[in-house]
């Protein structure tokens, strides 16, 4: 019990030594711990009416490394063991019930993402990608594998695209971009330092920045010129959950298809050419 309540106890033990702004954070967290799980640092700062740096200082004041570490510890206290495996799952569920629950959750992620997706932002993204001289796609961790899928899709269309999972190489590629190029940053939280910082470098170099994220108010959206939003629930204990990846892949599939339709005959020619290139790889 003591371990489960460690964050709450830490907050209470240091409360009197907090600044007035940090006390506002503490009060909000103690009253709305579950809501904190599904908020970005930017969203939480706006709700409490404090700066993002105040939240980071608060997290460090209670012995944690930062906001994500704080959310992870809160999740351990407020979610059931089953939730760390999958949302809405219980250990008593039969296979047929699990099948239905997972299908419903993944379908809902696609449906809600479709509702969140701005048509005007999508149109701008399609135009920028088609006319780009070069496209670099950035993401790390679970989003890194989504990045590789995006690279594969755009390569099939004959676009000049690259992606690499090493943050150092990403940073080097970003500073070598220029006006007329496009950088695409993919981050569920919108707060992944490597991805956000790389997108900043790309923007400073003159490239247009497109981001795919779950949070409209997050560090990556402050950098991006174009924002494409997913809508999937994920606690810190389920970081990299397939539900969030399905939402990201849904947006990429829409982007890919819209670009192919816009390119018309050129897309068909490139798809045929790339298909023939790997024809002898199949029996």
mmCIF file with all atom_site columns, C-alpha atoms in Angstrom, residues 5 7-8 11 25-39 44 47 67 70-79 235-236:
data_model
loop_
_atom_site.group_PDB
_atom_site.id
_atom_site.type_symbol
_atom_site.label_atom_id
_atom_site.label_alt_id
_atom_site.label_comp_id
_atom_site.label_asym_id
_atom_site.label_entity_id
_atom_site.label_seq_id
_atom_site.pdbx_PDB_ins_code
_atom_site.Cartn_x
_atom_site.Cartn_y
_atom_site.Cartn_z
_atom_site.occupancy
_atom_site.B_iso_or_equiv
_atom_site.pdbx_formal_charge
_atom_site.auth_seq_id
_atom_site.auth_comp_id
_atom_site.auth_asym_id
_atom_site.auth_atom_id
_atom_site.pdbx_PDB_model_num
ATOM 1  C CA . UNK A 1 5   ? 0.525  5.635  -2.714  1.00 0.00 ? 5   UNK A CA 1
ATOM 2  C CA . UNK A 1 7   ? 3.405  9.797  -5.324  1.00 0.00 ? 7   UNK A CA 1
ATOM 3  C CA . UNK A 1 8   ? 0.487  11.066 -3.239  1.00 0.00 ? 8   UNK A CA 1
ATOM 4  C CA . UNK A 1 11  ? 3.259  15.404 -2.749  1.00 0.00 ? 11  UNK A CA 1
ATOM 5  C CA . UNK A 1 25  ? -0.233 21.825 -9.616  1.00 0.00 ? 25  UNK A CA 1
ATOM 6  C CA . UNK A 1 26  ? -0.275 19.655 -6.486  1.00 0.00 ? 26  UNK A CA 1
ATOM 7  C CA . UNK A 1 27  ? -3.906 20.570 -5.677  1.00 0.00 ? 27  UNK A CA 1
ATOM 8  C CA . UNK A 1 28  ? -5.042 19.807 -9.215  1.00 0.00 ? 28  UNK A CA 1
ATOM 9  C CA . UNK A 1 29  ? -3.191 16.481 -9.343  1.00 0.00 ? 29  UNK A CA 1
ATOM 10 C CA . UNK A 1 30  ? -4.595 15.310 -6.001  1.00 0.00 ? 30  UNK A CA 1
ATOM 11 C CA . UNK A 1 31  ? -8.140 16.065 -7.182  1.00 0.00 ? 31  UNK A CA 1
ATOM 12 C CA . UNK A 1 32  ? -7.827 14.955 -10.824 1.00 0.00 ? 32  UNK A CA 1
ATOM 13 C CA . UNK A 1 33  ? -5.160 12.254 -10.959 1.00 0.00 ? 33  UNK A CA 1
ATOM 14 C CA . UNK A 1 34  ? -6.882 10.181 -13.662 1.00 0.00 ? 34  UNK A CA 1
ATOM 15 C CA . UNK A 1 35  ? -7.384 13.211 -15.907 1.00 0.00 ? 35  UNK A CA 1
ATOM 16 C CA . UNK A 1 36  ? -3.650 13.918 -15.696 1.00 0.00 ? 36  UNK A CA 1
ATOM 17 C CA . UNK A 1 37  ? -2.943 10.550 -17.353 1.00 0.00 ? 37  UNK A CA 1
ATOM 18 C CA . UNK A 1 38  ? -4.600 11.625 -20.597 1.00 0.00 ? 38  UNK A CA 1
ATOM 19 C CA . UNK A 1 39  ? -3.191 15.165 -20.738 1.00 0.00 ? 39  UNK A CA 1
ATOM 20 C CA . UNK A 1 44  ? -2.221 20.397 -18.119 1.00 0.00 ? 44  UNK A CA 1
ATOM 21 C CA . UNK A 1 47  ? -5.905 23.777 -17.278 1.00 0.00 ? 47  UNK A CA 1
ATOM 22 C CA . UNK A 1 67  ? 6.378  14.888 -16.485 1.00 0.00 ? 67  UNK A CA 1
ATOM 23 C CA . UNK A 1 70  ? 5.293  11.547 -13.072 1.00 0.00 ? 70  UNK A CA 1
ATOM 24 C CA . UNK A 1 71  ? 2.509  10.210 -15.303 1.00 0.00 ? 71  UNK A CA 1
ATOM 25 C CA . UNK A 1 72  ? 3.996  6.725  -15.182 1.00 0.00 ? 72  UNK A CA 1
ATOM 26 C CA . UNK A 1 73  ? 3.971  6.739  -11.374 1.00 0.00 ? 73  UNK A CA 1
ATOM 27 C CA . UNK A 1 74  ? 0.440  8.131  -11.247 1.00 0.00 ? 74  UNK A CA 1
ATOM 28 C CA . UNK A 1 75  ? -0.653 5.377  -13.639 1.00 0.00 ? 75  UNK A CA 1
ATOM 29 C CA . UNK A 1 76  ? 0.750  2.724  -11.317 1.00 0.00 ? 76  UNK A CA 1
ATOM 30 C CA . UNK A 1 77  ? -1.451 4.094  -8.538  1.00 0.00 ? 77  UNK A CA 1
ATOM 31 C CA . UNK A 1 78  ? -4.684 4.730  -10.405 1.00 0.00 ? 78  UNK A CA 1
ATOM 32 C CA . UNK A 1 79  ? -4.956 1.914  -12.967 1.00 0.00 ? 79  UNK A CA 1
ATOM 33 C CA . UNK A 1 235 ? -1.860 5.353  -20.354 1.00 0.00 ? 235 UNK A CA 1
ATOM 34 C CA . UNK A 1 236 ? 1.896  5.549  -19.658 1.00 0.00 ? 236 UNK A CA 1
#
